[in-house]
XYZ file of N, CA and C in Angstrom:
768
model
N 20.209 -41.429 -73.610
C 18.772 -41.292 -73.945
C 18.318 -39.865 -73.624
N 17.669 -39.249 -74.623
C 17.215 -37.894 -74.431
C 15.906 -37.839 -73.684
N 15.622 -36.695 -73.079
C 14.354 -36.508 -72.379
C 13.216 -36.505 -73.378
N 12.031 -36.817 -72.864
C 10.859 -36.897 -73.716
C 9.750 -36.034 -73.177
N 8.768 -35.762 -74.038
C 7.575 -35.051 -73.625
C 6.371 -35.937 -73.957
N 5.397 -36.054 -73.044
C 4.237 -36.907 -73.324
C 3.343 -36.308 -74.400
N 2.751 -37.162 -75.194
C 1.822 -36.722 -76.235
C 0.407 -37.020 -75.829
N -0.512 -36.145 -76.157
C -1.928 -36.391 -75.914
C -2.344 -37.678 -76.630
N -3.017 -38.520 -75.949
C -3.457 -39.783 -76.547
C -2.488 -40.913 -76.325
N -1.363 -40.618 -75.663
C -0.413 -41.677 -75.330
C 0.915 -41.568 -76.071
N 1.924 -42.188 -75.512
C 3.224 -42.154 -76.113
C 4.003 -40.944 -75.698
N 5.273 -40.899 -76.101
C 6.149 -39.798 -75.740
C 7.064 -39.506 -76.918
N 7.512 -38.260 -76.971
C 8.338 -37.778 -78.078
C 9.641 -37.241 -77.551
N 10.790 -37.694 -78.042
C 12.064 -37.115 -77.580
C 12.127 -35.596 -77.841
N 12.570 -34.851 -76.843
C 12.628 -33.406 -76.977
C 13.693 -32.984 -78.014
N 14.751 -33.735 -78.128
C 15.790 -33.405 -79.088
C 15.748 -34.357 -80.256
N 15.553 -33.814 -81.435
C 15.466 -34.667 -82.639
C 16.490 -34.207 -83.704
N 16.450 -34.940 -84.792
C 17.394 -34.700 -85.878
C 16.606 -34.364 -87.155
N 16.803 -33.166 -87.714
C 16.117 -32.748 -88.895
C 16.839 -33.150 -90.155
N 16.075 -33.329 -91.253
C 16.657 -33.776 -92.527
C 16.248 -32.889 -93.687
N 15.719 -31.711 -93.432
C 15.325 -30.799 -94.527
C 16.528 -30.453 -95.398
N 16.337 -30.418 -96.715
C 17.345 -30.089 -97.713
C 18.518 -31.064 -97.676
N 18.265 -32.303 -97.245
C 19.307 -33.334 -97.259
C 18.755 -34.544 -97.974
N 19.412 -34.943 -99.055
C 18.884 -36.062 -99.856
C 19.991 -37.048 -100.186
N 19.611 -38.177 -100.770
C 20.543 -39.153 -101.286
C 21.470 -39.726 -100.204
N 22.670 -40.081 -100.642
C 23.621 -40.695 -99.696
C 24.035 -39.739 -98.594
N 24.026 -38.437 -98.876
C 24.362 -37.479 -97.838
C 23.357 -37.591 -96.692
N 22.058 -37.713 -97.031
C 21.036 -37.893 -96.006
C 21.246 -39.195 -95.267
N 21.473 -40.268 -96.006
C 21.692 -41.580 -95.381
C 22.834 -41.521 -94.371
N 23.955 -40.948 -94.765
C 25.115 -40.890 -93.870
C 24.842 -40.002 -92.662
N 24.109 -38.893 -92.856
C 23.838 -38.013 -91.737
C 22.908 -38.694 -90.702
N 21.883 -39.377 -91.205
C 20.960 -40.050 -90.290
C 21.682 -41.209 -89.546
N 22.520 -41.943 -90.267
C 23.305 -43.003 -89.619
C 24.190 -42.428 -88.519
N 24.830 -41.286 -88.813
C 25.680 -40.653 -87.818
C 24.856 -40.212 -86.613
N 23.697 -39.613 -86.907
C 22.836 -39.151 -85.810
C 22.407 -40.302 -84.890
N 22.044 -41.396 -85.508
C 21.623 -42.571 -84.701
C 22.799 -43.166 -83.960
N 23.953 -43.159 -84.537
C 25.138 -43.666 -83.864
C 25.479 -42.772 -82.658
N 25.302 -41.478 -82.790
C 25.583 -40.545 -81.727
C 24.626 -40.732 -80.550
N 23.389 -41.062 -80.865
C 22.379 -41.270 -79.820
C 21.037 -40.656 -80.036
N 20.864 -39.897 -81.166
C 19.529 -39.373 -81.477
C 18.564 -40.554 -81.619
N 17.339 -40.347 -81.084
C 16.308 -41.348 -81.256
C 15.012 -40.730 -81.774
N 15.164 -39.617 -82.469
C 14.014 -38.899 -83.047
C 14.498 -38.326 -84.362
N 13.906 -38.809 -85.466
C 14.303 -38.379 -86.820
C 13.080 -37.755 -87.491
N 13.289 -36.588 -88.077
C 12.222 -35.827 -88.708
C 12.433 -35.777 -90.216
N 11.442 -36.227 -90.974
C 11.473 -36.166 -92.406
C 10.124 -35.647 -92.922
N 9.937 -35.662 -94.225
C 8.678 -35.215 -94.817
C 8.659 -35.659 -96.272
N 7.455 -35.847 -96.812
C 7.337 -36.162 -98.236
C 8.029 -35.101 -99.084
N 7.862 -33.830 -98.681
C 8.431 -32.709 -99.387
C 9.953 -32.796 -99.478
N 10.588 -33.437 -98.527
C 12.050 -33.475 -98.472
C 12.676 -34.480 -99.488
N 11.840 -35.382 -99.997
C 12.278 -36.369 -100.965
C 13.443 -37.225 -100.442
N 13.361 -37.588 -99.186
C 14.410 -38.407 -98.606
C 13.898 -39.504 -97.681
N 12.600 -39.758 -97.763
C 12.026 -40.786 -96.869
C 12.683 -42.144 -97.092
N 13.047 -42.460 -98.334
C 13.682 -43.751 -98.573
C 15.031 -43.858 -97.908
N 15.782 -42.774 -97.942
C 17.117 -42.785 -97.313
C 17.021 -42.800 -95.780
N 16.030 -42.071 -95.249
C 15.836 -42.105 -93.797
C 15.457 -43.493 -93.368
N 14.537 -44.146 -94.080
C 14.133 -45.483 -93.706
C 15.276 -46.492 -93.768
N 16.103 -46.377 -94.818
C 17.227 -47.276 -94.968
C 18.253 -47.080 -93.837
N 18.495 -45.816 -93.486
C 19.423 -45.534 -92.399
C 18.927 -46.093 -91.080
N 17.621 -45.973 -90.828
C 17.049 -46.518 -89.601
C 17.218 -48.033 -89.574
N 16.894 -48.665 -90.702
C 17.025 -50.146 -90.729
C 18.457 -50.634 -90.589
N 19.395 -49.893 -91.187
C 20.801 -50.309 -91.153
C 21.493 -49.937 -89.844
N 20.882 -49.130 -89.010
C 21.542 -48.571 -87.821
C 21.789 -49.613 -86.767
N 20.999 -50.686 -86.758
C 21.078 -51.650 -85.685
C 20.277 -51.258 -84.449
N 19.706 -50.073 -84.480
C 18.834 -49.657 -83.357
C 17.440 -50.207 -83.592
N 16.830 -50.845 -82.607
C 15.479 -51.365 -82.816
C 14.500 -50.279 -83.273
N 13.701 -50.594 -84.267
C 12.758 -49.619 -84.802
C 11.884 -49.006 -83.711
N 11.507 -49.830 -82.714
C 10.598 -49.317 -81.664
C 11.292 -48.282 -80.768
N 12.603 -48.169 -80.865
C 13.338 -47.192 -80.057
C 13.554 -45.866 -80.778
N 13.099 -45.779 -82.042
C 13.322 -44.571 -82.826
C 11.983 -43.916 -83.170
N 11.849 -42.655 -82.824
C 10.660 -41.882 -83.101
C 10.819 -41.204 -84.471
N 9.984 -41.569 -85.413
C 10.094 -41.060 -86.769
C 8.850 -40.244 -87.144
N 9.096 -39.041 -87.628
C 8.019 -38.142 -88.086
C 8.125 -37.967 -89.585
N 6.977 -38.002 -90.269
C 6.940 -37.510 -91.670
C 5.712 -36.634 -91.819
N 5.561 -36.034 -93.005
C 4.564 -34.991 -93.193
C 3.886 -35.091 -94.556
N 2.637 -34.654 -94.581
C 1.821 -34.647 -95.786
C 2.027 -33.399 -96.593
N 2.201 -33.544 -97.904
C 2.249 -32.386 -98.782
C 0.915 -31.657 -98.785
N 0.895 -30.332 -98.714
C -0.374 -29.616 -98.728
C -1.234 -29.948 -99.953
N -0.602 -30.155 -101.108
C -1.388 -30.443 -102.314
C -2.006 -31.839 -102.301
N -1.641 -32.654 -101.313
C -2.237 -33.964 -101.158
C -3.251 -34.010 -100.041
N -3.730 -32.829 -99.628
C -4.680 -32.749 -98.488
C -5.969 -33.457 -98.764
N -6.323 -33.618 -100.070
C -7.600 -34.273 -100.379
C -7.414 -35.782 -100.593
N -6.206 -36.277 -100.404
C -5.964 -37.726 -100.577
C -4.907 -38.206 -99.565
N -5.198 -38.005 -98.267
C -4.194 -38.354 -97.263
C -3.926 -39.843 -97.156
N -4.923 -40.700 -97.370
C -4.659 -42.127 -97.201
C -3.634 -42.636 -98.224
N -3.793 -42.361 -99.521
C -2.719 -42.776 -100.453
C -1.376 -42.138 -100.130
N -1.393 -40.939 -99.553
C -0.127 -40.265 -99.239
C 0.585 -40.993 -98.076
N -0.108 -41.401 -97.069
C 0.575 -42.089 -95.942
C 1.028 -43.464 -96.434
N 0.239 -44.095 -97.306
C 0.680 -45.390 -97.841
C 1.975 -45.211 -98.629
N 2.102 -44.168 -99.392
C 3.312 -43.918 -100.167
C 4.505 -43.601 -99.258
N 4.249 -42.832 -98.192
C 5.336 -42.525 -97.249
C 5.831 -43.807 -96.561
N 4.903 -44.607 -96.123
C 5.299 -45.868 -95.449
C 6.056 -46.774 -96.373
N 5.651 -46.821 -97.640
C 6.376 -47.649 -98.634
C 7.778 -47.127 -98.848
N 7.924 -45.781 -98.913
C 9.260 -45.213 -99.103
C 10.142 -45.459 -97.905
N 9.592 -45.316 -96.709
C 10.348 -45.531 -95.461
C 10.642 -46.986 -95.245
N 9.733 -47.863 -95.732
C 9.884 -49.292 -95.444
C 9.375 -49.640 -94.071
N 8.403 -48.866 -93.549
C 7.824 -49.069 -92.196
C 6.366 -49.491 -92.311
N 5.855 -50.072 -91.253
C 4.408 -50.320 -91.212
C 3.668 -49.224 -90.469
N 4.416 -48.293 -89.860
C 3.785 -47.155 -89.223
C 4.854 -46.051 -89.030
N 4.403 -44.825 -88.814
C 5.243 -43.746 -88.320
C 4.812 -43.395 -86.920
N 5.682 -42.740 -86.196
C 5.335 -42.356 -84.833
C 4.535 -41.032 -84.799
N 4.743 -40.218 -85.802
C 4.026 -38.949 -85.896
C 3.855 -38.580 -87.357
N 2.657 -38.211 -87.741
C 2.369 -37.748 -89.091
C 1.765 -36.366 -88.982
N 2.304 -35.418 -89.726
C 1.858 -34.055 -89.657
C 1.331 -33.533 -91.004
N 0.313 -32.683 -90.916
C -0.084 -31.873 -92.093
C 0.966 -30.789 -92.214
N 1.763 -30.822 -93.291
C 3.000 -30.019 -93.338
C 2.703 -28.498 -93.312
N 1.711 -28.094 -94.061
C 1.258 -26.684 -94.098
C -0.230 -26.683 -94.146
N -0.920 -25.641 -93.637
C -2.348 -25.579 -93.816
C -2.672 -25.602 -95.295
N -3.605 -26.472 -95.729
C -3.954 -26.495 -97.148
C -4.574 -25.174 -97.604
N -4.806 -25.075 -98.895
C -5.250 -23.804 -99.474
C -6.553 -23.328 -98.883
N -7.392 -24.245 -98.404
C -8.676 -23.863 -97.861
C -8.611 -23.608 -96.355
N -7.409 -23.501 -95.768
C -7.298 -23.139 -94.391
C -6.936 -24.358 -93.515
N -7.490 -24.440 -92.320
C -7.137 -25.476 -91.375
C -7.480 -26.877 -91.899
N -8.528 -26.981 -92.708
C -8.956 -28.216 -93.355
C -9.323 -29.301 -92.341
N -10.491 -29.099 -91.672
C -10.941 -30.164 -90.775
C -11.194 -31.512 -91.474
N -11.525 -31.444 -92.764
C -11.765 -32.727 -93.488
C -10.494 -33.553 -93.534
N -9.367 -32.877 -93.797
C -8.101 -33.586 -93.809
C -7.766 -34.107 -92.419
N -8.029 -33.313 -91.422
C -7.771 -33.695 -90.040
C -8.562 -34.936 -89.629
N -9.796 -35.036 -90.108
C -10.607 -36.214 -89.827
C -9.964 -37.459 -90.427
N -9.390 -37.291 -91.643
C -8.721 -38.425 -92.281
C -7.440 -38.808 -91.487
N -6.777 -37.786 -90.954
C -5.607 -38.079 -90.126
C -5.991 -38.885 -88.900
N -7.081 -38.512 -88.279
C -7.542 -39.244 -87.083
C -7.885 -40.691 -87.460
N -8.453 -40.893 -88.634
C -8.747 -42.253 -89.086
C -7.472 -43.045 -89.331
N -6.451 -42.412 -89.869
C -5.179 -43.081 -90.086
C -4.557 -43.494 -88.742
N -4.693 -42.607 -87.758
C -4.212 -42.966 -86.407
C -4.975 -44.167 -85.853
N -6.253 -44.184 -86.015
C -7.050 -45.281 -85.497
C -6.676 -46.591 -86.213
N -6.229 -46.511 -87.452
C -5.870 -47.706 -88.189
C -4.450 -48.168 -87.852
N -3.749 -47.396 -87.009
C -2.409 -47.799 -86.560
C -1.284 -47.450 -87.513
N -1.573 -46.683 -88.541
C -0.536 -46.305 -89.486
C 0.318 -45.137 -88.990
N -0.198 -44.407 -88.048
C 0.566 -43.352 -87.370
C 0.192 -43.435 -85.886
N 1.211 -43.477 -85.058
C 0.933 -43.564 -83.609
C 0.320 -42.289 -83.077
N 0.721 -41.162 -83.651
C 0.176 -39.849 -83.284
C 0.101 -38.990 -84.538
N -0.795 -38.018 -84.515
C -0.950 -37.137 -85.651
C -0.983 -35.687 -85.161
N -0.549 -34.804 -86.061
C -0.488 -33.400 -85.718
C -0.410 -32.540 -86.932
N 0.090 -31.305 -86.746
C 0.107 -30.334 -87.806
C 1.446 -29.598 -87.784
N 1.679 -28.782 -88.787
C 2.903 -27.972 -88.831
C 2.535 -26.625 -89.465
N 3.102 -25.571 -88.927
C 2.895 -24.188 -89.466
C 1.454 -23.719 -89.298
N 0.759 -24.226 -88.301
C -0.616 -23.773 -87.991
C -0.526 -22.666 -86.935
N -1.485 -21.722 -86.980
C -1.556 -20.750 -85.867
C -2.589 -21.270 -84.869
N -2.733 -20.551 -83.779
C -3.614 -21.046 -82.691
C -5.058 -21.071 -83.139
N -5.483 -20.103 -83.910
C -6.867 -20.082 -84.393
C -7.150 -21.317 -85.254
N -6.189 -21.721 -86.068
C -6.374 -22.913 -86.887
C -6.408 -24.194 -86.042
N -5.614 -24.240 -84.990
C -5.713 -25.380 -84.056
C -7.146 -25.440 -83.498
N -7.654 -24.285 -83.068
C -9.001 -24.273 -82.507
C -10.084 -24.689 -83.514
N -9.863 -24.348 -84.770
C -10.814 -24.763 -85.801
C -10.894 -26.308 -85.900
N -9.726 -26.950 -85.823
C -9.697 -28.421 -85.858
C -10.397 -29.006 -84.634
N -10.146 -28.426 -83.473
C -10.745 -28.940 -82.254
C -12.267 -28.752 -82.279
N -12.696 -27.600 -82.758
C -14.142 -27.328 -82.814
C -14.854 -28.286 -83.736
N -14.163 -28.652 -84.806
C -14.772 -29.542 -85.814
C -14.793 -31.022 -85.403
N -13.781 -31.416 -84.657
C -13.614 -32.842 -84.378
C -13.554 -33.228 -82.908
N -13.319 -32.217 -82.039
C -13.163 -32.508 -80.590
C -11.803 -33.046 -80.258
N -10.882 -33.101 -81.223
C -9.540 -33.671 -80.998
C -8.491 -32.653 -81.465
N -7.585 -32.332 -80.521
C -6.507 -31.418 -80.825
C -5.333 -32.171 -81.442
N -4.555 -31.555 -82.311
C -3.323 -32.175 -82.791
C -2.390 -32.470 -81.590
N -1.686 -33.585 -81.682
C -0.724 -33.911 -80.627
C 0.432 -32.942 -80.634
N 0.811 -32.444 -81.860
C 1.998 -31.616 -82.042
C 1.704 -30.562 -83.063
N 2.269 -29.366 -82.872
C 2.329 -28.348 -83.928
C 3.796 -27.986 -84.107
N 4.355 -28.274 -85.299
C 5.749 -27.975 -85.581
C 5.780 -26.620 -86.293
N 6.510 -25.678 -85.649
C 6.574 -24.313 -86.200
C 8.033 -23.817 -86.128
N 8.281 -22.784 -86.880
C 9.608 -22.165 -86.807
C 9.750 -21.493 -85.419
N 10.883 -21.751 -84.761
C 11.037 -21.280 -83.379
C 12.519 -21.053 -83.100
N 12.771 -20.016 -82.318
C 14.160 -19.703 -81.915
C 14.046 -18.638 -80.835
N 15.169 -18.287 -80.188
C 15.094 -17.198 -79.187
C 14.511 -15.910 -79.765
N 14.843 -15.548 -80.990
C 14.338 -14.287 -81.554
C 12.856 -14.357 -81.879
N 12.304 -15.582 -81.982
C 10.861 -15.735 -82.275
C 10.065 -16.148 -81.016
N 10.719 -16.176 -79.870
C 10.073 -16.616 -78.641
C 8.815 -15.764 -78.359
N 7.714 -16.441 -78.113
C 6.433 -15.785 -77.802
C 5.774 -16.583 -76.678
N 5.896 -16.106 -75.440
C 5.322 -16.876 -74.326
C 3.819 -17.125 -74.435
N 3.126 -16.187 -75.062
C 1.652 -16.354 -75.233
C 1.340 -17.518 -76.162
N 2.107 -17.620 -77.250
C 1.907 -18.734 -78.173
C 2.248 -20.072 -77.483
N 3.311 -20.100 -76.736
C 3.674 -21.323 -76.019
C 2.617 -21.696 -75.001
N 2.117 -20.698 -74.268
C 1.074 -20.957 -73.283
C -0.200 -21.453 -73.942
N -0.545 -20.898 -75.078
C -1.763 -21.286 -75.777
C -1.692 -22.753 -76.228
N -0.534 -23.177 -76.663
C -0.368 -24.589 -77.039
C -0.544 -25.488 -75.831
N 0.053 -25.075 -74.701
C -0.026 -25.943 -73.514
C -1.450 -25.996 -73.008
N -2.166 -24.915 -73.071
C -3.560 -24.871 -72.634
C -4.396 -25.870 -73.439
N -4.020 -26.112 -74.675
C -4.758 -26.987 -75.562
C -4.204 -28.396 -75.595
N -3.149 -28.643 -74.836
C -2.535 -29.981 -74.813
C -1.771 -30.302 -76.059
N -1.293 -29.248 -76.797
C -0.562 -29.442 -78.046
C 0.913 -29.221 -77.774
N 1.751 -30.177 -78.121
C 3.208 -30.018 -77.944
C 3.733 -29.070 -79.018
N 4.484 -28.072 -78.601
C 5.124 -27.184 -79.542
C 6.476 -27.708 -79.921
N 6.688 -27.896 -81.235
C 7.969 -28.370 -81.744
C 8.577 -27.307 -82.612
N 9.808 -26.951 -82.360
C 10.444 -25.894 -83.126
C 11.402 -26.407 -84.200
N 11.333 -25.825 -85.400
C 12.294 -26.178 -86.435
C 13.138 -24.945 -86.778
N 14.240 -25.181 -87.474
C 15.196 -24.125 -87.865
C 15.629 -23.273 -86.666
N 16.144 -23.897 -85.622
C 16.512 -23.139 -84.426
C 17.636 -22.114 -84.641
N 18.448 -22.315 -85.683
C 19.606 -21.427 -85.899
C 19.366 -20.420 -87.004
N 18.416 -20.673 -87.894
C 18.225 -19.818 -89.080
C 17.813 -18.403 -88.690
N 17.062 -18.259 -87.584
C 16.635 -16.941 -87.131
C 17.442 -16.433 -85.933
N 18.566 -17.080 -85.679
C 19.359 -16.746 -84.482
C 20.723 -16.175 -84.871
N 21.078 -15.108 -84.249
C 22.442 -14.543 -84.392
C 23.293 -15.259 -83.384
N 24.063 -16.255 -83.815
C 24.870 -17.036 -82.874
C 26.067 -16.232 -82.344
N 26.253 -15.049 -82.934
C 27.297 -14.165 -82.405
C 26.737 -13.132 -81.432
N 25.459 -13.236 -81.088
C 24.882 -12.262 -80.168
C 25.665 -12.275 -78.826
N 26.057 -11.111 -78.328
C 26.861 -11.078 -77.119
C 26.265 -11.846 -75.922
N 24.941 -11.779 -75.789
C 24.313 -12.515 -74.670
C 24.513 -13.986 -74.797
N 24.268 -14.523 -75.973
C 24.477 -15.973 -76.196
C 25.952 -16.334 -76.022
N 26.840 -15.489 -76.477
C 28.281 -15.775 -76.349
C 28.676 -15.809 -74.871
N 28.201 -14.835 -74.098
C 28.553 -14.776 -72.661
C 28.062 -16.031 -71.944
N 26.822 -16.433 -72.236
C 26.268 -17.602 -71.564
C 27.015 -18.862 -72.012
N 27.347 -18.951 -73.278
C 28.070 -20.095 -73.774
C 29.447 -20.201 -73.119
N 30.134 -19.056 -73.012
C 31.466 -19.069 -72.393
C 31.380 -19.464 -70.928
N 30.323 -19.077 -70.245
C 30.158 -19.427 -68.825
C 30.020 -20.930 -68.615
N 29.497 -21.616 -69.640
C 29.313 -23.071 -69.515
C 30.347 -23.885 -70.301
N 31.235 -23.206 -71.020
C 32.206 -23.907 -71.812
C 31.623 -24.666 -72.977
N 30.568 -24.069 -73.601
C 29.879 -24.703 -74.718
C 29.763 -23.663 -75.840
N 29.177 -24.041 -76.946
C 29.002 -23.116 -78.090
C 27.643 -22.399 -77.970
N 27.507 -21.223 -78.613
C 26.217 -20.568 -78.650
C 25.115 -21.459 -79.256
N 25.424 -22.275 -80.232
C 24.422 -23.199 -80.814
C 23.924 -24.145 -79.757
N 24.828 -24.684 -78.955
C 24.428 -25.567 -77.866
C 23.551 -24.878 -76.846
N 23.829 -23.612 -76.589
C 22.998 -22.828 -75.682
C 21.589 -22.669 -76.227
N 21.479 -22.411 -77.543
C 20.155 -22.283 -78.162
C 19.348 -23.580 -78.011
N 19.995 -24.694 -78.265
C 19.295 -25.983 -78.128
C 18.910 -26.226 -76.688
N 19.798 -25.934 -75.764
C 19.517 -26.126 -74.343
C 18.370 -25.249 -73.904
N 18.278 -24.040 -74.459
C 17.181 -23.121 -74.174
C 15.841 -23.706 -74.548
N 15.776 -24.335 -75.729
C 14.530 -25.022 -76.113
C 14.165 -26.090 -75.092
N 15.134 -26.891 -74.707
C 14.845 -27.978 -73.772
C 14.417 -27.481 -72.415
N 14.993 -26.356 -71.957
C 14.614 -25.808 -70.659
C 13.157 -25.409 -70.695
N 12.666 -24.972 -71.835
C 11.281 -24.581 -72.005
C 10.351 -25.775 -72.299
N 10.913 -26.979 -72.455
C 10.102 -28.123 -72.781
C 9.623 -28.109 -74.220
N 10.365 -27.434 -75.104
C 10.012 -27.356 -76.501
C 10.845 -28.336 -77.300
N 10.214 -29.136 -78.117
C 10.913 -30.092 -78.970
C 11.691 -29.301 -80.016
N 12.924 -29.743 -80.294
C 13.754 -29.012 -81.257
C 14.447 -30.015 -82.159
N 14.589 -29.675 -83.460
C 15.147 -30.584 -84.430
C 16.236 -29.934 -85.261
N 17.426 -29.734 -84.682
C 18.522 -29.186 -85.456
C 18.910 -30.139 -86.580
N 19.462 -29.604 -87.649
C 19.921 -30.432 -88.764
C 21.364 -30.095 -89.105
N 22.091 -31.070 -89.583
C 23.421 -30.886 -90.073
C 23.835 -32.129 -90.823
N 24.798 -31.977 -91.746
C 25.354 -33.172 -92.387
C 26.804 -33.372 -91.991
N 27.299 -32.504 -91.084
C 28.694 -32.548 -90.617
C 28.758 -33.397 -89.368
N 29.530 -34.484 -89.350
C 29.570 -35.351 -88.159
C 29.895 -34.589 -86.867
N 30.838 -33.711 -86.916
C 31.240 -32.978 -85.702
C 30.057 -32.138 -85.183
N 29.318 -31.498 -86.077
C 28.209 -30.651 -85.646
C 27.037 -31.550 -85.209
N 26.827 -32.668 -85.872
C 25.755 -33.589 -85.420
C 26.035 -34.007 -83.995
N 27.271 -34.315 -83.681
C 27.645 -34.723 -82.314
C 27.500 -33.571 -81.333
N 27.959 -32.368 -81.747
C 27.885 -31.208 -80.856
C 26.437 -30.855 -80.552
N 25.579 -30.910 -81.572
C 24.153 -30.568 -81.336
C 23.478 -31.537 -80.380
N 23.960 -32.782 -80.336
C 23.372 -33.755 -79.461
C 23.927 -33.632 -78.000
N 25.105 -33.027 -77.904
C 25.811 -32.972 -76.622
C 25.379 -31.771 -75.805
N 24.106 -31.760 -75.387
C 23.582 -30.625 -74.618
C 22.986 -31.055 -73.289
N 23.303 -32.260 -72.865
C 22.755 -32.732 -71.583
C 23.686 -32.517 -70.419
N 24.907 -32.027 -70.691
C 25.881 -31.900 -69.613
C 25.868 -30.540 -68.927
N 24.950 -29.675 -69.270
C 24.834 -28.381 -68.616
C 23.385 -27.943 -68.609
N 23.069 -27.026 -67.698
C 21.712 -26.507 -67.577
C 21.785 -24.987 -67.560
N 20.783 -24.339 -68.065
C 20.649 -22.894 -67.953
C 19.863 -22.565 -66.697
N 20.336 -21.617 -65.921
C 19.554 -21.224 -64.749
C 18.432 -20.294 -65.194
N 17.555 -19.940 -64.238
C 16.356 -19.142 -64.580
C 16.750 -17.775 -65.159
N 17.812 -17.187 -64.607
C 18.229 -15.868 -65.087
C 18.780 -15.968 -66.531
N 19.558 -17.009 -66.823
C 20.069 -17.158 -68.153
C 18.949 -17.416 -69.152
N 17.969 -18.218 -68.737
C 16.830 -18.494 -69.630
C 16.072 -17.223 -69.921
N 15.856 -16.404 -68.885
C 15.130 -15.130 -69.110
C 15.911 -14.184 -70.007
N 17.227 -14.162 -69.864
C 18.045 -13.304 -70.714
C 17.963 -13.730 -72.181
N 17.887 -15.032 -72.429
C 17.713 -15.497 -73.808
C 16.294 -15.200 -74.295
N 15.310 -15.380 -73.425
C 13.931 -15.006 -73.779
C 13.842 -13.595 -74.281
N 14.618 -12.733 -73.622
C 14.545 -11.277 -73.945
C 15.094 -10.927 -75.312
N 15.802 -11.851 -75.948
C 16.331 -11.579 -77.295
C 15.201 -11.384 -78.299
N 13.991 -11.831 -77.961
C 12.851 -11.657 -78.871
C 12.245 -10.237 -78.752
N 12.700 -9.480 -77.802
C 12.094 -8.165 -77.578
C 12.864 -7.037 -78.219
C-alpha cells in the first residue's frame, strides 16, 4: 500500500499513481491491469486521453475492490460550459457511479473560469466526484477560484520534475491547502545527470526511481506512466529506500 496525502474536504490520495496519457485501446487495458497487479491504487486518466473505457474495464477486471482504487479523470477545456454532461459521459465510459477526483484539465479560454468551478463544486455535492480540482493552473488562478467561491481546489496537477522544482510554488499550494500533483516526471529530467546517477548508485536503484522517490520525499503526488511491465514494476518499487536531507537538497539544486 502506497502512502497517501489528505485532501481538503476529506479523503486521501495515494502519493504514487499510474498515468495513462498517450495510451489507448488494449495497450492501455493491459498497462492498467499490470499496474493494479503490481500494487498501484491510483489511476489517472482524462477525457482527452480517449481511454476512459479501457481504464474502467481494467479496474473492473482487476479483482481489486473499486473502493480501494483512486481514479482521476479530467474535463476537456472546450467542455467548460457544459461540465455536467461531461462528467456523465466520463462516468458512462468508465462504468462507475463516481470518480475519486475530477479536474479541470486546462484553464478554459476565459481564464480560471469560476463559473465552471461552481459547477464542479455542485458535482462534488451530488456525489459524482469525491473531490474536485484543477490542472495546469497557476497560483493566481487558484486564488481567483477561491475569491469567487470560498473553496480551493483539492488538487492542482502540473508538470513537475527536479528541473522544474520551485519551492515558492510548492509553498504557495500548501498555504492554500491545495495538493500539488506532478505529471511527466521524466520528460523534463536528464536521467543521465551525474548527480542523479551518483545518488542512484548509492542506493542500488535507477535514476528514474530516485526521481520518483524525490517527489515522495517532498509529499508531492506523482504519476509516472509506462506500458512496459518491467518499468511499471520498477516505477512502483520505490518504498525500499529513502533519500536523506542532503540528497534531497542536491536534487532540488538541479533546478538552479
